[in-house]
Amino acid sequence: MSFVKDEIKWPKSILAGLFFLTIGLMPVSNAQAAGDSVIAQGGNGEVFFAALPDQWQALPRNTQAQSTTAEWLPPGQDVNNWKDMITVQVFPGWADGDVVSFLDELAAIYKQNCEVSGATPPLKDQVNGFPTGFRLINCTRDLTRNTGEVALFRATVGQNALYLIQHVFRVPEFEIGAQPVTNEAMKQAFEGIRTGWACNQNSKKHPCPPSWQSSLSKLDGKPSVVVIKAQN
């Protein structure tokens, strides 16, 4: 599937940095967050955990027939004037789907809404037995807002749902080949989304860490996004 109007010529510094970061795509299951943790439920005991940065605040949740979405902003930013956003989504309709095809569809959406969009090739891995894919997509100018965007996506395909975590930077519109987000900010964003980790309480093939059992026992098992408060 073609997904760009024009090919963005990525600066070598960005490509080199992304290659270095994505070598370590496999997350650590017991990583501790500075802030709260988010749990996305796919149903039938299947869950996706991710760490949230310290003091980030949740926006109102949005639940539709095809997906459930939860969003967070850093301190001092609001829904009308944000520069960084973390989003976690649950897509029941993509259960057992192809993670690369999903990431290609995301890129196609950017094509429709951007003056010029570009993306790194999707990187695919297996994490705790689940197909997982990572992709960076950027947009020189969003045609609906006249701002640029740089987005890191990480998708995990489960047997009950697809789980997506993304960190989006909203920036002023930029020229092809520009570097609108610093390498340090990109590294921190990547390290944040790579904490995402899926498991199934009822499956030996996709085991959940014992340290999660107390949190998982409190869930209702229905497709949703739940925030577990950080321990003091």
PDB file of C-alpha atoms in Angstrom:
ATOM      1  CA  MET A   1       0.000   0.000   0.000  1.00  0.00           C
ATOM      2  CA  SER A   2       1.378   3.401  -0.941  1.00  0.00           C
ATOM      3  CA  PHE A   3       1.162   5.884   1.901  1.00  0.00           C
ATOM      4  CA  VAL A   4       3.091   9.043   1.031  1.00  0.00           C
ATOM      5  CA  LYS A   5       2.429  11.884  -1.375  1.00  0.00           C
ATOM      6  CA  ASP A   6       6.145  12.653  -1.462  1.00  0.00           C
ATOM      7  CA  GLU A   7       8.968  10.761   0.157  1.00  0.00           C
ATOM      8  CA  ILE A   8      10.445  12.592   3.108  1.00  0.00           C
ATOM      9  CA  LYS A   9      14.229  12.552   3.138  1.00  0.00           C
ATOM     10  CA  TRP A  10      14.975  11.766   6.736  1.00  0.00           C
ATOM     11  CA  PRO A  11      18.058  13.387   8.297  1.00  0.00           C
ATOM     12  CA  LYS A  12      20.767  10.810   8.871  1.00  0.00           C
ATOM     13  CA  SER A  13      20.907  11.741  12.564  1.00  0.00           C
ATOM     14  CA  ILE A  14      17.251  10.766  13.008  1.00  0.00           C
ATOM     15  CA  LEU A  15      17.614   7.482  11.142  1.00  0.00           C
ATOM     16  CA  ALA A  16      20.756   6.560  13.039  1.00  0.00           C
ATOM     17  CA  GLY A  17      19.118   7.359  16.369  1.00  0.00           C
ATOM     18  CA  LEU A  18      15.965   5.388  15.549  1.00  0.00           C
ATOM     19  CA  PHE A  19      18.004   2.391  14.437  1.00  0.00           C
ATOM     20  CA  PHE A  20      19.896   2.451  17.735  1.00  0.00           C
ATOM     21  CA  LEU A  21      16.676   2.751  19.754  1.00  0.00           C
ATOM     22  CA  THR A  22      14.707   0.102  17.942  1.00  0.00           C
ATOM     23  CA  ILE A  23      17.416  -2.515  18.384  1.00  0.00           C
ATOM     24  CA  GLY A  24      16.085  -2.677  21.944  1.00  0.00           C
ATOM     25  CA  LEU A  25      12.434  -3.071  20.953  1.00  0.00           C
ATOM     26  CA  MET A  26      11.831  -5.875  23.446  1.00  0.00           C
ATOM     27  CA  PRO A  27      10.501  -4.245  26.637  1.00  0.00           C
ATOM     28  CA  VAL A  28      11.175  -5.224  30.218  1.00  0.00           C
ATOM     29  CA  SER A  29       8.064  -6.731  31.784  1.00  0.00           C
ATOM     30  CA  ASN A  30       8.770  -5.459  35.283  1.00  0.00           C
ATOM     31  CA  ALA A  31       9.641  -1.872  34.297  1.00  0.00           C
ATOM     32  CA  GLN A  32       8.392   0.604  36.886  1.00  0.00           C
ATOM     33  CA  ALA A  33       6.726   3.876  35.871  1.00  0.00           C
ATOM     34  CA  ALA A  34       7.421   7.185  37.540  1.00  0.00           C
ATOM     35  CA  GLY A  35       3.706   7.908  37.227  1.00  0.00           C
ATOM     36  CA  ASP A  36       0.570   5.811  36.991  1.00  0.00           C
ATOM     37  CA  SER A  37       0.219   2.650  34.919  1.00  0.00           C
ATOM     38  CA  VAL A  38      -2.459   2.039  32.302  1.00  0.00           C
ATOM     39  CA  ILE A  39      -4.095  -1.345  31.745  1.00  0.00           C
ATOM     40  CA  ALA A  40      -5.979  -1.970  28.506  1.00  0.00           C
ATOM     41  CA  GLN A  41      -8.344  -4.951  28.743  1.00  0.00           C
ATOM     42  CA  GLY A  42      -9.075  -6.971  25.640  1.00  0.00           C
ATOM     43  CA  GLY A  43     -11.355  -9.472  27.350  1.00  0.00           C
ATOM     44  CA  ASN A  44     -11.029 -13.122  28.432  1.00  0.00           C
ATOM     45  CA  GLY A  45      -8.114 -12.350  30.718  1.00  0.00           C
ATOM     46  CA  GLU A  46      -5.991 -10.603  28.085  1.00  0.00           C
ATOM     47  CA  VAL A  47      -4.468  -7.263  29.109  1.00  0.00           C
ATOM     48  CA  PHE A  48      -1.899  -4.714  27.976  1.00  0.00           C
ATOM     49  CA  PHE A  49       0.159  -2.770  30.522  1.00  0.00           C
ATOM     50  CA  ALA A  50       2.035   0.484  29.888  1.00  0.00           C
ATOM     51  CA  ALA A  51       3.832   3.033  32.051  1.00  0.00           C
ATOM     52  CA  LEU A  52       2.794   6.686  32.142  1.00  0.00           C
ATOM     53  CA  PRO A  53       5.131   9.624  32.850  1.00  0.00           C
ATOM     54  CA  ASP A  54       4.911  11.277  36.229  1.00  0.00           C
ATOM     55  CA  GLN A  55       2.033  13.749  36.736  1.00  0.00           C
ATOM     56  CA  TRP A  56       0.503  13.334  33.276  1.00  0.00           C
ATOM     57  CA  GLN A  57      -3.261  13.874  33.422  1.00  0.00           C
ATOM     58  CA  ALA A  58      -5.965  11.848  31.699  1.00  0.00           C
ATOM     59  CA  LEU A  59      -8.518  13.351  29.325  1.00  0.00           C
ATOM     60  CA  PRO A  60     -12.116  12.050  29.200  1.00  0.00           C
ATOM     61  CA  ARG A  61     -12.286   8.521  27.765  1.00  0.00           C
ATOM     62  CA  ASN A  62     -13.926   7.809  24.429  1.00  0.00           C
ATOM     63  CA  THR A  63     -15.617   4.444  23.834  1.00  0.00           C
ATOM     64  CA  GLN A  64     -17.032   3.450  20.442  1.00  0.00           C
ATOM     65  CA  ALA A  65     -18.148   0.201  18.859  1.00  0.00           C
ATOM     66  CA  GLN A  66     -14.762  -0.402  17.233  1.00  0.00           C
ATOM     67  CA  SER A  67     -12.364   0.994  19.816  1.00  0.00           C
ATOM     68  CA  THR A  68     -11.759   2.442  23.271  1.00  0.00           C
ATOM     69  CA  THR A  69      -9.434   5.434  23.563  1.00  0.00           C
ATOM     70  CA  ALA A  70      -7.696   7.063  26.536  1.00  0.00           C
ATOM     71  CA  GLU A  71      -5.393  10.095  26.294  1.00  0.00           C
ATOM     72  CA  TRP A  72      -2.931  11.831  28.617  1.00  0.00           C
ATOM     73  CA  LEU A  73      -1.271  15.260  28.568  1.00  0.00           C
ATOM     74  CA  PRO A  74       1.723  16.559  30.541  1.00  0.00           C
ATOM     75  CA  PRO A  75       1.328  19.221  33.254  1.00  0.00           C
ATOM     76  CA  GLY A  76       0.522  22.669  31.909  1.00  0.00           C
ATOM     77  CA  GLN A  77      -1.016  21.479  28.636  1.00  0.00           C
ATOM     78  CA  ASP A  78      -4.688  21.164  27.763  1.00  0.00           C
ATOM     79  CA  VAL A  79      -6.822  19.681  25.013  1.00  0.00           C
ATOM     80  CA  ASN A  80      -6.850  22.976  23.094  1.00  0.00           C
ATOM     81  CA  ASN A  81      -3.152  23.742  23.372  1.00  0.00           C
ATOM     82  CA  TRP A  82      -1.102  20.563  23.661  1.00  0.00           C
ATOM     83  CA  LYS A  83       2.336  19.702  22.341  1.00  0.00           C
ATOM     84  CA  ASP A  84       2.703  16.145  23.694  1.00  0.00           C
ATOM     85  CA  MET A  85       0.064  13.452  23.993  1.00  0.00           C
ATOM     86  CA  ILE A  86       0.136   9.773  24.933  1.00  0.00           C
ATOM     87  CA  THR A  87      -2.772   7.674  23.690  1.00  0.00           C
ATOM     88  CA  VAL A  88      -3.729   4.071  24.461  1.00  0.00           C
ATOM     89  CA  GLN A  89      -6.380   2.393  22.318  1.00  0.00           C
ATOM     90  CA  VAL A  90      -8.044  -1.028  22.272  1.00  0.00           C
ATOM     91  CA  PHE A  91      -9.339  -2.357  18.926  1.00  0.00           C
ATOM     92  CA  PRO A  92     -11.344  -5.588  19.389  1.00  0.00           C
ATOM     93  CA  GLY A  93     -11.930  -5.825  15.644  1.00  0.00           C
ATOM     94  CA  TRP A  94      -8.209  -6.321  14.998  1.00  0.00           C
ATOM     95  CA  ALA A  95      -7.830  -9.443  17.148  1.00  0.00           C
ATOM     96  CA  ASP A  96      -5.394 -11.885  15.512  1.00  0.00           C
ATOM     97  CA  GLY A  97      -4.856  -9.356  12.686  1.00  0.00           C
ATOM     98  CA  ASP A  98      -1.599  -8.453  10.966  1.00  0.00           C
ATOM     99  CA  VAL A  99       0.333  -5.797  12.870  1.00  0.00           C
ATOM    100  CA  VAL A 100       2.129  -4.470   9.774  1.00  0.00           C
ATOM    101  CA  SER A 101      -1.169  -4.042   7.919  1.00  0.00           C
ATOM    102  CA  PHE A 102      -2.485  -2.046  10.864  1.00  0.00           C
ATOM    103  CA  LEU A 103       0.562   0.224  10.860  1.00  0.00           C
ATOM    104  CA  ASP A 104       0.166   0.657   7.089  1.00  0.00           C
ATOM    105  CA  GLU A 105      -3.413   1.801   7.641  1.00  0.00           C
ATOM    106  CA  LEU A 106      -2.190   4.396  10.125  1.00  0.00           C
ATOM    107  CA  ALA A 107       0.273   5.671   7.542  1.00  0.00           C
ATOM    108  CA  ALA A 108      -2.528   5.844   4.956  1.00  0.00           C
ATOM    109  CA  ILE A 109      -4.572   8.025   7.336  1.00  0.00           C
ATOM    110  CA  TYR A 110      -1.649  10.421   7.610  1.00  0.00           C
ATOM    111  CA  LYS A 111      -1.435  10.558   3.835  1.00  0.00           C
ATOM    112  CA  GLN A 112      -5.046  11.703   3.639  1.00  0.00           C
ATOM    113  CA  ASN A 113      -4.643  14.429   6.263  1.00  0.00           C
ATOM    114  CA  CYS A 114      -1.116  15.731   5.654  1.00  0.00           C
ATOM    115  CA  GLU A 115       0.484  17.932   3.052  1.00  0.00           C
ATOM    116  CA  VAL A 116       3.462  15.552   3.044  1.00  0.00           C
ATOM    117  CA  SER A 117       3.829  12.473   5.249  1.00  0.00           C
ATOM    118  CA  GLY A 118       6.598   9.948   5.730  1.00  0.00           C
ATOM    119  CA  ALA A 119       7.366   6.901   7.843  1.00  0.00           C
ATOM    120  CA  THR A 120      10.091   4.550   8.904  1.00  0.00           C
ATOM    121  CA  PRO A 121       9.627   0.957   7.757  1.00  0.00           C
ATOM    122  CA  PRO A 122       7.516  -0.963  10.302  1.00  0.00           C
ATOM    123  CA  LEU A 123       9.595  -3.018  12.732  1.00  0.00           C
ATOM    124  CA  LYS A 124       8.006  -6.282  13.826  1.00  0.00           C
ATOM    125  CA  ASP A 125       8.840  -8.407  16.852  1.00  0.00           C
ATOM    126  CA  GLN A 126       7.351 -11.012  19.217  1.00  0.00           C
ATOM    127  CA  VAL A 127       6.856  -9.871  22.814  1.00  0.00           C
ATOM    128  CA  ASN A 128       5.580 -12.487  25.290  1.00  0.00           C
ATOM    129  CA  GLY A 129       4.291 -14.446  22.306  1.00  0.00           C
ATOM    130  CA  PHE A 130       2.304 -11.549  20.793  1.00  0.00           C
ATOM    131  CA  PRO A 131       3.164  -9.899  17.440  1.00  0.00           C
ATOM    132  CA  THR A 132       4.330  -6.353  18.110  1.00  0.00           C
ATOM    133  CA  GLY A 133       5.164  -3.578  15.634  1.00  0.00           C
ATOM    134  CA  PHE A 134       6.779  -0.151  15.906  1.00  0.00           C
ATOM    135  CA  ARG A 135       6.643   2.754  13.477  1.00  0.00           C
ATOM    136  CA  LEU A 136       7.461   6.461  13.379  1.00  0.00           C
ATOM    137  CA  ILE A 137       5.219   8.588  11.137  1.00  0.00           C
ATOM    138  CA  ASN A 138       5.515  12.308  10.560  1.00  0.00           C
ATOM    139  CA  CYS A 139       3.480  15.025   8.904  1.00  0.00           C
ATOM    140  CA  THR A 140       4.923  18.331   7.681  1.00  0.00           C
ATOM    141  CA  ARG A 141       1.509  20.030   7.928  1.00  0.00           C
ATOM    142  CA  ASP A 142      -1.830  18.666   9.088  1.00  0.00           C
ATOM    143  CA  LEU A 143      -4.349  20.048   6.601  1.00  0.00           C
ATOM    144  CA  THR A 144      -7.040  20.419   9.285  1.00  0.00           C
ATOM    145  CA  ARG A 145      -4.923  22.304  11.857  1.00  0.00           C
ATOM    146  CA  ASN A 146      -1.962  23.761   9.948  1.00  0.00           C
ATOM    147  CA  THR A 147       0.481  22.225  12.422  1.00  0.00           C
ATOM    148  CA  GLY A 148       3.115  19.553  11.982  1.00  0.00           C
ATOM    149  CA  GLU A 149       3.136  16.222  13.784  1.00  0.00           C
ATOM    150  CA  VAL A 150       5.657  13.535  14.702  1.00  0.00           C
ATOM    151  CA  ALA A 151       4.195  10.318  16.091  1.00  0.00           C
ATOM    152  CA  LEU A 152       5.656   7.127  17.535  1.00  0.00           C
ATOM    153  CA  PHE A 153       3.327   4.109  17.342  1.00  0.00           C
ATOM    154  CA  ARG A 154       3.606   0.686  18.958  1.00  0.00           C
ATOM    155  CA  ALA A 155       0.939  -1.909  18.228  1.00  0.00           C
ATOM    156  CA  THR A 156       0.494  -5.316  19.871  1.00  0.00           C
ATOM    157  CA  VAL A 157      -1.862  -7.887  18.341  1.00  0.00           C
ATOM    158  CA  GLY A 158      -3.574 -10.119  20.867  1.00  0.00           C
ATOM    159  CA  GLN A 159      -6.092 -12.931  20.502  1.00  0.00           C
ATOM    160  CA  ASN A 160      -8.904 -10.661  21.760  1.00  0.00           C
ATOM    161  CA  ALA A 161      -7.882  -7.195  20.559  1.00  0.00           C
ATOM    162  CA  LEU A 162      -5.131  -5.026  19.124  1.00  0.00           C
ATOM    163  CA  TYR A 163      -3.508  -2.644  21.606  1.00  0.00           C
ATOM    164  CA  LEU A 164      -1.976   0.618  20.406  1.00  0.00           C
ATOM    165  CA  ILE A 165       0.157   3.020  22.399  1.00  0.00           C
ATOM    166  CA  GLN A 166       1.394   6.201  20.779  1.00  0.00           C
ATOM    167  CA  HIS A 167       3.319   9.336  21.712  1.00  0.00           C
ATOM    168  CA  VAL A 168       2.482  12.276  19.470  1.00  0.00           C
ATOM    169  CA  PHE A 169       4.379  15.559  19.228  1.00  0.00           C
ATOM    170  CA  ARG A 170       2.436  18.497  17.776  1.00  0.00           C
ATOM    171  CA  VAL A 171       4.906  20.992  16.313  1.00  0.00           C
ATOM    172  CA  PRO A 172       4.847  24.002  13.995  1.00  0.00           C
ATOM    173  CA  GLU A 173       4.649  23.003  10.349  1.00  0.00           C
ATOM    174  CA  PHE A 174       8.083  22.096   9.002  1.00  0.00           C
ATOM    175  CA  GLU A 175       9.953  21.506   5.771  1.00  0.00           C
ATOM    176  CA  ILE A 176      10.920  18.116   4.374  1.00  0.00           C
ATOM    177  CA  GLY A 177      14.207  17.035   5.927  1.00  0.00           C
ATOM    178  CA  ALA A 178      13.824  19.171   9.058  1.00  0.00           C
ATOM    179  CA  GLN A 179      14.157  17.749  12.566  1.00  0.00           C
ATOM    180  CA  PRO A 180      11.266  19.283  14.544  1.00  0.00           C
ATOM    181  CA  VAL A 181      11.725  17.105  17.663  1.00  0.00           C
ATOM    182  CA  THR A 182      15.007  16.734  19.533  1.00  0.00           C
ATOM    183  CA  ASN A 183      16.737  13.376  19.708  1.00  0.00           C
ATOM    184  CA  GLU A 184      16.433  13.409  23.509  1.00  0.00           C
ATOM    185  CA  ALA A 185      12.658  13.959  23.386  1.00  0.00           C
ATOM    186  CA  MET A 186      12.331  11.178  20.819  1.00  0.00           C
ATOM    187  CA  LYS A 187      14.396   8.831  22.959  1.00  0.00           C
ATOM    188  CA  GLN A 188      12.284   9.511  26.055  1.00  0.00           C
ATOM    189  CA  ALA A 189       9.068   8.994  24.079  1.00  0.00           C
ATOM    190  CA  PHE A 190      10.332   5.721  22.645  1.00  0.00           C
ATOM    191  CA  GLU A 191      11.438   4.464  26.048  1.00  0.00           C
ATOM    192  CA  GLY A 192       7.967   5.273  27.325  1.00  0.00           C
ATOM    193  CA  ILE A 193       5.979   3.378  24.710  1.00  0.00           C
ATOM    194  CA  ARG A 194       8.341   0.407  24.775  1.00  0.00           C
ATOM    195  CA  THR A 195       7.217  -0.375  28.336  1.00  0.00           C
ATOM    196  CA  GLY A 196       3.945  -1.629  26.823  1.00  0.00           C
ATOM    197  CA  TRP A 197       3.565  -5.368  27.470  1.00  0.00           C
ATOM    198  CA  ALA A 198       0.657  -7.751  26.880  1.00  0.00           C
ATOM    199  CA  CYS A 199      -0.232 -10.967  28.676  1.00  0.00           C
ATOM    200  CA  ASN A 200      -3.184 -13.262  29.348  1.00  0.00           C
ATOM    201  CA  GLN A 201      -4.110 -14.395  32.848  1.00  0.00           C
ATOM    202  CA  ASN A 202      -5.582 -17.612  31.456  1.00  0.00           C
ATOM    203  CA  SER A 203      -2.740 -18.613  29.139  1.00  0.00           C
ATOM    204  CA  LYS A 204       0.570 -20.327  29.842  1.00  0.00           C
ATOM    205  CA  LYS A 205       1.744 -19.211  26.387  1.00  0.00           C
ATOM    206  CA  HIS A 206       1.305 -15.527  27.310  1.00  0.00           C
ATOM    207  CA  PRO A 207       1.860 -15.481  31.094  1.00  0.00           C
ATOM    208  CA  CYS A 208       1.355 -12.429  33.265  1.00  0.00           C
ATOM    209  CA  PRO A 209       4.062 -11.537  35.812  1.00  0.00           C
ATOM    210  CA  PRO A 210       3.159 -12.621  39.364  1.00  0.00           C
ATOM    211  CA  SER A 211       3.663  -9.036  40.575  1.00  0.00           C
ATOM    212  CA  TRP A 212       0.659  -7.952  38.484  1.00  0.00           C
ATOM    213  CA  GLN A 213      -1.806 -10.392  40.028  1.00  0.00           C
ATOM    214  CA  SER A 214      -3.116  -8.055  42.728  1.00  0.00           C
ATOM    215  CA  SER A 215      -3.951  -5.381  40.145  1.00  0.00           C
ATOM    216  CA  LEU A 216      -5.433  -7.822  37.638  1.00  0.00           C
ATOM    217  CA  SER A 217      -7.677  -9.430  40.237  1.00  0.00           C
ATOM    218  CA  LYS A 218      -9.545  -6.123  40.634  1.00  0.00           C
ATOM    219  CA  LEU A 219     -10.486  -5.811  36.931  1.00  0.00           C
ATOM    220  CA  ASP A 220     -13.834  -6.791  35.413  1.00  0.00           C
ATOM    221  CA  GLY A 221     -12.307  -8.383  32.283  1.00  0.00           C
ATOM    222  CA  LYS A 222     -14.381  -6.322  29.847  1.00  0.00           C
ATOM    223  CA  PRO A 223     -12.698  -4.421  26.964  1.00  0.00           C
ATOM    224  CA  SER A 224     -11.704  -1.062  28.467  1.00  0.00           C
ATOM    225  CA  VAL A 225      -8.814   1.132  29.592  1.00  0.00           C
ATOM    226  CA  VAL A 226      -8.107   1.356  33.323  1.00  0.00           C
ATOM    227  CA  VAL A 227      -5.543   3.489  35.181  1.00  0.00           C
ATOM    228  CA  ILE A 228      -3.802   1.986  38.195  1.00  0.00           C
ATOM    229  CA  LYS A 229      -2.447   4.633  40.538  1.00  0.00           C
ATOM    230  CA  ALA A 230       1.279   4.671  41.183  1.00  0.00           C
ATOM    231  CA  GLN A 231       2.387   3.339  44.533  1.00  0.00           C
ATOM    232  CA  ASN A 232       3.522   5.952  47.062  1.00  0.00           C
TER     233      ASN A 232
END
